[in-house]
Coordinates of C-alpha atoms in Angstrom, one line a residue:
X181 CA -163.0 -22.5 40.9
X182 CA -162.9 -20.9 44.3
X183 CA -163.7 -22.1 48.1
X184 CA -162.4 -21.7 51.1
X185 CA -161.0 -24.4 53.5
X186 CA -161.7 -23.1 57.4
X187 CA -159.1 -24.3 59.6
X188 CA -161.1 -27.4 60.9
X189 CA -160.4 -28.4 57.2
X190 CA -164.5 -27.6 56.2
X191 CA -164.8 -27.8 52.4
X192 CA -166.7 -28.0 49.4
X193 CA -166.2 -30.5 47.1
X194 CA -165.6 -29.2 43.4
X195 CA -167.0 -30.7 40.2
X196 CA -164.0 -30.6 38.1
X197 CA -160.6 -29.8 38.1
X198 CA -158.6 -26.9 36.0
X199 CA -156.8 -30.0 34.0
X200 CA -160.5 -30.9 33.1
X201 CA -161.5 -27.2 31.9
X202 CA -158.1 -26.9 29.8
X203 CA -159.0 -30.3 27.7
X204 CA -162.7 -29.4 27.2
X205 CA -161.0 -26.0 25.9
X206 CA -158.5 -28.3 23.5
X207 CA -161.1 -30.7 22.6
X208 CA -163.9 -28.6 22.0
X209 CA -166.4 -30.1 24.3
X210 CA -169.6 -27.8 24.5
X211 CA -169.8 -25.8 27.2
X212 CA -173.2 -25.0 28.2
X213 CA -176.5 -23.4 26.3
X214 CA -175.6 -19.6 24.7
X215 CA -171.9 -19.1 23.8
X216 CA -170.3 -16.0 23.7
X217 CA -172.5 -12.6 23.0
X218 CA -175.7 -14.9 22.4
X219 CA -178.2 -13.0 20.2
X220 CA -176.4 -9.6 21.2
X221 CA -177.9 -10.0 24.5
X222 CA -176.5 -6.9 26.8
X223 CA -176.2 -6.6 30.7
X224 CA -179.9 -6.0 32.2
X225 CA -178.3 -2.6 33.7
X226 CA -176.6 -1.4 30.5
X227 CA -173.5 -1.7 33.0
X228 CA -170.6 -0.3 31.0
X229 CA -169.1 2.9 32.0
X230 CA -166.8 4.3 34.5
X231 CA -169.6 5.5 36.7
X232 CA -171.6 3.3 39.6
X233 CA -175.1 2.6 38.0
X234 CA -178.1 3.9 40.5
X235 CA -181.2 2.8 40.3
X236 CA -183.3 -0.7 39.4
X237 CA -183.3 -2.0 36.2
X238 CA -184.9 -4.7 34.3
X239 CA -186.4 -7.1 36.8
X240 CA -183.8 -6.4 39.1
X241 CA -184.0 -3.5 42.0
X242 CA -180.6 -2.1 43.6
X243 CA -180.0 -2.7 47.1
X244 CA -176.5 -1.9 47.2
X245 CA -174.7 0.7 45.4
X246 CA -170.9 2.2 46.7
X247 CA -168.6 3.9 44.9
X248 CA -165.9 4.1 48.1
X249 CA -166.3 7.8 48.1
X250 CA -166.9 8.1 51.4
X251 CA -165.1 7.3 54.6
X252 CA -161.5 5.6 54.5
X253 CA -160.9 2.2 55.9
X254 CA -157.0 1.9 56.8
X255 CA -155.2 -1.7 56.7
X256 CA -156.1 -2.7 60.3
X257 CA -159.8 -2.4 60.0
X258 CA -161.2 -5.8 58.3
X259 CA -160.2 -7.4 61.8
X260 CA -161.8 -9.3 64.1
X261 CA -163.9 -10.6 61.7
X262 CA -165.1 -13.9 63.4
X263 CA -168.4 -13.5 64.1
X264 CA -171.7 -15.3 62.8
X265 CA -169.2 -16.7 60.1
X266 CA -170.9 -17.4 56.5
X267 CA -174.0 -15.6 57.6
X268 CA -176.4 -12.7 56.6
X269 CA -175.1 -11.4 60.4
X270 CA -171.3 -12.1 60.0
X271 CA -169.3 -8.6 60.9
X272 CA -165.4 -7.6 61.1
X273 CA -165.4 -6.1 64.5
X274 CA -162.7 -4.2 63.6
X275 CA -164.8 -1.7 61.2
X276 CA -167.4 0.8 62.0
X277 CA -170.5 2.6 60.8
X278 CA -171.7 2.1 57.2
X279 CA -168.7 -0.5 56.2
X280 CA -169.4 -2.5 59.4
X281 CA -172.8 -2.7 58.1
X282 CA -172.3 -3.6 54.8
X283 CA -169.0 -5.3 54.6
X284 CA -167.9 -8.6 55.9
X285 CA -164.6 -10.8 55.4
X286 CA -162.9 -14.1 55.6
X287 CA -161.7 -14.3 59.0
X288 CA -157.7 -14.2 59.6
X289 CA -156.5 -17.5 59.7
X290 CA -158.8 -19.1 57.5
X291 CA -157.2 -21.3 54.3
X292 CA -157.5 -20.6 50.7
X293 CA -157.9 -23.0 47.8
X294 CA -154.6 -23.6 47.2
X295 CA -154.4 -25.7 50.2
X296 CA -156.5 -28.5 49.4
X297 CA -154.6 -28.8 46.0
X298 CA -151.2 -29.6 46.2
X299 CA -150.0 -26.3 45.4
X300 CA -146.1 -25.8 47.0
X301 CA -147.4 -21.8 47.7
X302 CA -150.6 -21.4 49.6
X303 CA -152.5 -18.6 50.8
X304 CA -154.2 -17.7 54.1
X305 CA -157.0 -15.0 54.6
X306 CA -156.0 -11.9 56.2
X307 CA -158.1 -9.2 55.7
X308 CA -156.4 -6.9 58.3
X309 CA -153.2 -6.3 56.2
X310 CA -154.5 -6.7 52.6
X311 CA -157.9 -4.6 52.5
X312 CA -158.2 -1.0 52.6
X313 CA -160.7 1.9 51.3
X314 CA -159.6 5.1 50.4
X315 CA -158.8 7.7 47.4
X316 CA -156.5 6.6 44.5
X317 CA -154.2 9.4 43.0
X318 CA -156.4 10.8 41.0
X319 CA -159.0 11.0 43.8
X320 CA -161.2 8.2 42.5
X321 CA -162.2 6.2 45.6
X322 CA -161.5 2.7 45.6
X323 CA -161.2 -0.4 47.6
X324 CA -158.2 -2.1 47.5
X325 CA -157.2 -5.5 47.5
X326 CA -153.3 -5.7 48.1
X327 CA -152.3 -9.5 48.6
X328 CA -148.9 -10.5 49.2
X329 CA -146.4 -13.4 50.5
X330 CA -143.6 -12.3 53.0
X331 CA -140.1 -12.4 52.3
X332 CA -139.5 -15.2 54.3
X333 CA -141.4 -17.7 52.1
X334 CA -144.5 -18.1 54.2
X335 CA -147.8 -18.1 52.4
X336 CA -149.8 -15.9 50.8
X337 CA -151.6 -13.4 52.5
X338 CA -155.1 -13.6 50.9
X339 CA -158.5 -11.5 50.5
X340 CA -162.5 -12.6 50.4
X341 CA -164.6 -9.8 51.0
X342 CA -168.4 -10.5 51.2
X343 CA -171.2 -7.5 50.3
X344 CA -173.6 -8.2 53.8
X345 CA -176.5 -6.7 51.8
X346 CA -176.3 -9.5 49.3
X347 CA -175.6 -12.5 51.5
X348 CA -177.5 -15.4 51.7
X349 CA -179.7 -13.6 49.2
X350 CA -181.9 -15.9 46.6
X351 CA -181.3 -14.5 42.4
X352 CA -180.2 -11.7 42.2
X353 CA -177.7 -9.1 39.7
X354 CA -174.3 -8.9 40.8
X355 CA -171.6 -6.0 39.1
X356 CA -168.1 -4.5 39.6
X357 CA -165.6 -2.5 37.8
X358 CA -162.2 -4.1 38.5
X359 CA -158.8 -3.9 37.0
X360 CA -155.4 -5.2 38.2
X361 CA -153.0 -2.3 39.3
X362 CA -150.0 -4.2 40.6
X363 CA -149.2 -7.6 38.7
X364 CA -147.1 -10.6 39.6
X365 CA -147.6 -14.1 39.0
X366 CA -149.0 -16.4 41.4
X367 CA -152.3 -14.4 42.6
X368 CA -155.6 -14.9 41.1
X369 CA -159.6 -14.2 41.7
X370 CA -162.6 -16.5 41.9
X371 CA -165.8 -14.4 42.8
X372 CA -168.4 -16.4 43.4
X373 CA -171.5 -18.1 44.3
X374 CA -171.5 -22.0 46.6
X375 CA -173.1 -23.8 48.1
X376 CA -175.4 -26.9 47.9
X377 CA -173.2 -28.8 45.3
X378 CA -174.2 -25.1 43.1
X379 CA -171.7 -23.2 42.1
X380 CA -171.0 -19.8 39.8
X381 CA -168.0 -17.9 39.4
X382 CA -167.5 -14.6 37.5
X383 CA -164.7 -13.4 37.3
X384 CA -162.2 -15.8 38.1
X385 CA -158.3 -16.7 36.7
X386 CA -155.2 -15.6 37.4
X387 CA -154.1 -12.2 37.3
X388 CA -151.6 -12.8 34.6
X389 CA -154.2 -14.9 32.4
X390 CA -157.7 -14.3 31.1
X391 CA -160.9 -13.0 32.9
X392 CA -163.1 -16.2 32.4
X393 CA -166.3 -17.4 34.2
X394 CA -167.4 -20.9 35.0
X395 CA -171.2 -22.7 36.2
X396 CA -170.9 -25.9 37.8
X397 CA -174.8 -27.0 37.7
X398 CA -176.1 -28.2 40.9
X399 CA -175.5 -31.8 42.2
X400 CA -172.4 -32.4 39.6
X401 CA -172.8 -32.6 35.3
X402 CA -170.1 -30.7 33.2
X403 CA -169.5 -27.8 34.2
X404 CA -170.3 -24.6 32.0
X405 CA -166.9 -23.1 31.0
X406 CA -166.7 -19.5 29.2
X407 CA -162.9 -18.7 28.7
X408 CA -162.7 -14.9 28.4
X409 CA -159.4 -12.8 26.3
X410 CA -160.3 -9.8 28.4
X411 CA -157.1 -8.7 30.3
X412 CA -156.9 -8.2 34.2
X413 CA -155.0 -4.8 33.8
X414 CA -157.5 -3.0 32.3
X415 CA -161.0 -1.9 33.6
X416 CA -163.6 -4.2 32.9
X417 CA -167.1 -4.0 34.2
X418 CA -168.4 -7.5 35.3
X419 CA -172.1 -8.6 36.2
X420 CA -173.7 -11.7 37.0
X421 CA -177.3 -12.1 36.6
X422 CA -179.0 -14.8 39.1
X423 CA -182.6 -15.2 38.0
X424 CA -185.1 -18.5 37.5
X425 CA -183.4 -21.2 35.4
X426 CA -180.8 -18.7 33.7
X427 CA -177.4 -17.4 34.8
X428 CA -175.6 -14.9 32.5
X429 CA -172.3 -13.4 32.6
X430 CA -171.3 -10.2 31.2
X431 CA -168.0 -8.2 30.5
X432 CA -168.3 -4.2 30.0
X433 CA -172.0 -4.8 29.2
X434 CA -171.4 -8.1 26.5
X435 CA -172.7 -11.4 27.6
X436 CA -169.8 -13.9 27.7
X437 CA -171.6 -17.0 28.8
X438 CA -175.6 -18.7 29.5
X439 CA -176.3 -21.8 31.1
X440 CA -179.9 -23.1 32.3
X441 CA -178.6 -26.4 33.4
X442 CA -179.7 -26.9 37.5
X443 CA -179.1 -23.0 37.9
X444 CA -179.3 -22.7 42.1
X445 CA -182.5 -22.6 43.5
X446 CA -181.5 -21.9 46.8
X447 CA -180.4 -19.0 48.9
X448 CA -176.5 -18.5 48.4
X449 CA -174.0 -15.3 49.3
X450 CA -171.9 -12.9 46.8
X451 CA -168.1 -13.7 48.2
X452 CA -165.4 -11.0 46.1
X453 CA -162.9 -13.9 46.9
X454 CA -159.0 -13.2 45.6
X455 CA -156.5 -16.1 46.5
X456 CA -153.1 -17.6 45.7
X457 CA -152.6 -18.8 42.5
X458 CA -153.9 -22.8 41.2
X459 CA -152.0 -22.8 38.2
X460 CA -148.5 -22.1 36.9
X461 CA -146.1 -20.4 39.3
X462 CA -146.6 -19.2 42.8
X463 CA -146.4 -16.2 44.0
X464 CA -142.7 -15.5 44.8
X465 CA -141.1 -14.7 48.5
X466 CA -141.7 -10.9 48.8
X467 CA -144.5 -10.1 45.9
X468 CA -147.4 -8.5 46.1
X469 CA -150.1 -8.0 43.4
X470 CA -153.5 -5.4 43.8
X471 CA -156.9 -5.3 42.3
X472 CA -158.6 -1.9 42.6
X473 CA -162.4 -2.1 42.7
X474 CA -164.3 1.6 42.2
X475 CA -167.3 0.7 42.3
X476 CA -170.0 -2.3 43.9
X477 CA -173.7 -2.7 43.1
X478 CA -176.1 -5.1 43.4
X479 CA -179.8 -6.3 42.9
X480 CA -182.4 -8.1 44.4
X481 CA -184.7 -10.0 41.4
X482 CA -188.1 -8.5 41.4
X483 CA -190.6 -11.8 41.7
X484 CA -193.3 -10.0 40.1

């Protein structure tokens, strides 16, 4: 379950703990309304291929679509990102033209997860050395998310890059196609939705493990908890869906989890958040892991 700790120590507190999700796993506790590929229901968008979706679909219409085609972003751009933090007009100074528009990041120095739980490796946000655009060998553009803990021991150096067209944005459709390109234990994902005592994640684990997805209903209750056996180092298309009372979670165009228990009523922001590790080992002195994502869109729910 992801968050981020600002350096003031700012936090959100979480319903339940990993240790909690592993028992109701063993145990068999029910996880939430619609297991697994629940009446065949399929992704709203028909999501599954290699290329980025255009276009609206179901009750959703598209307000963002990139495929990282265009323009490079070296290491060195997702700077200066401290400005109108955790809003719809938060910016990386350090970009410009269409990705300053549409991009914004944890700021440098901000805390990841890990720090609030104990964990002997930690990670801080630095956008500036572990987020770049550009062409992959094959020519396929990509952004890529390169996290990585120095030689020396110090922490992680962490990711959590925020779509600004989606932020603060109520319901919604949210999709990626990911896959881990560099692996090593002790790095992980947890892309998400917060705020409010709400909370939805899709995808999150670590990188070594399973892509699972998680829905802590509003204001506490047992969390909704929809282990995955999808593996990060292949590509996998994965798509939240934000409307009314529901949130579905999808892999390559399957639905992998429902829950209508307190779904978030309330405004909230897409954050594509990549961290050090919460369970098993941390990320050794000098490692570095990368996720490759080719393409971003997302959807505004149609009210009508």
């Amino acid at each position: 379950m992801g968050s981020h700790a600002a350096p003031n120590g700012r936090k959100r507190a979480l319903p339940a703990s990993m240790g909690l999700v592993l028992l109701a796993a063993v145990l068999g506790i029910p996880r939430a309304d619609g297991a697994a590929g629940e009446d065949g229901a399929a992704d709203a968008c028909r999501a599954t291929g290699t290329e980025l979706p255009r276009g609206d679909c179901g009750p959703f219409w598209q307000v963002l679509a990139e495929d990282f085609n265009g323009d490079r972003v070296p290491l060195g751009r997702f700077s200066d990102c401290d400005h109108a933090v955790d809003t719809s007009a938060a910016y990386c100074g350090g970009l410009r033209g269409a990705y300053r528009d549409n991009w914004w990041a944890y700021p440098t120095g901000w805390r990841d997860t890990a720090n609030d739980r104990g964990r002997q490796v930690v990670g801080v946000y630095h956008p500036e050395d572990t987020v770049s655009v550009g062409p992959a060998e094959n020519g396929d553009g990509r952004m890529f998310i390169r996290m990585w803990r120095p030689a020396d021991g110090g922490p992680v150096h962490a990711a959590a890059v925020v779509p600004r067209a989606v932020m603060q944005m109520k319901y919604g459709k949210y999709s990626a196609r990911i896959k881990v390109t560099e692996l090593a234990p002790g790095y992980k994902s947890a892309w998400l939705h917060y705020g409010g005592g709400c909370e939805m994640d899709h995808p999150e684990g670590e990188w070594t493990g399973d892509l699972t997805a998680f829905h802590h209903p509003c204001g506490g209750g047992e969390q909704g908890y929809f282990p995955g056996s999808e593996d990060w180092t292949r590509w996998h298309t994965v798509s939240t869906e934000w409307t009314p009372g529901h949130v579905r979670f999808f892999v390559d165009g399957r639905q992998v989890g429902h829950d209508t228990r307190e779904v978030p009523r309330q405004p909230l922001s897409w954050v594509l958040q990549n961290e050090s590790a919460l369970q098993g080992p941390g990320a050794a002195p000098g490692s570095s892991a990368q996720l490759d994502i080719t393409w971003v869109a997302a959807y505004a729910y149609d009210w009508k």
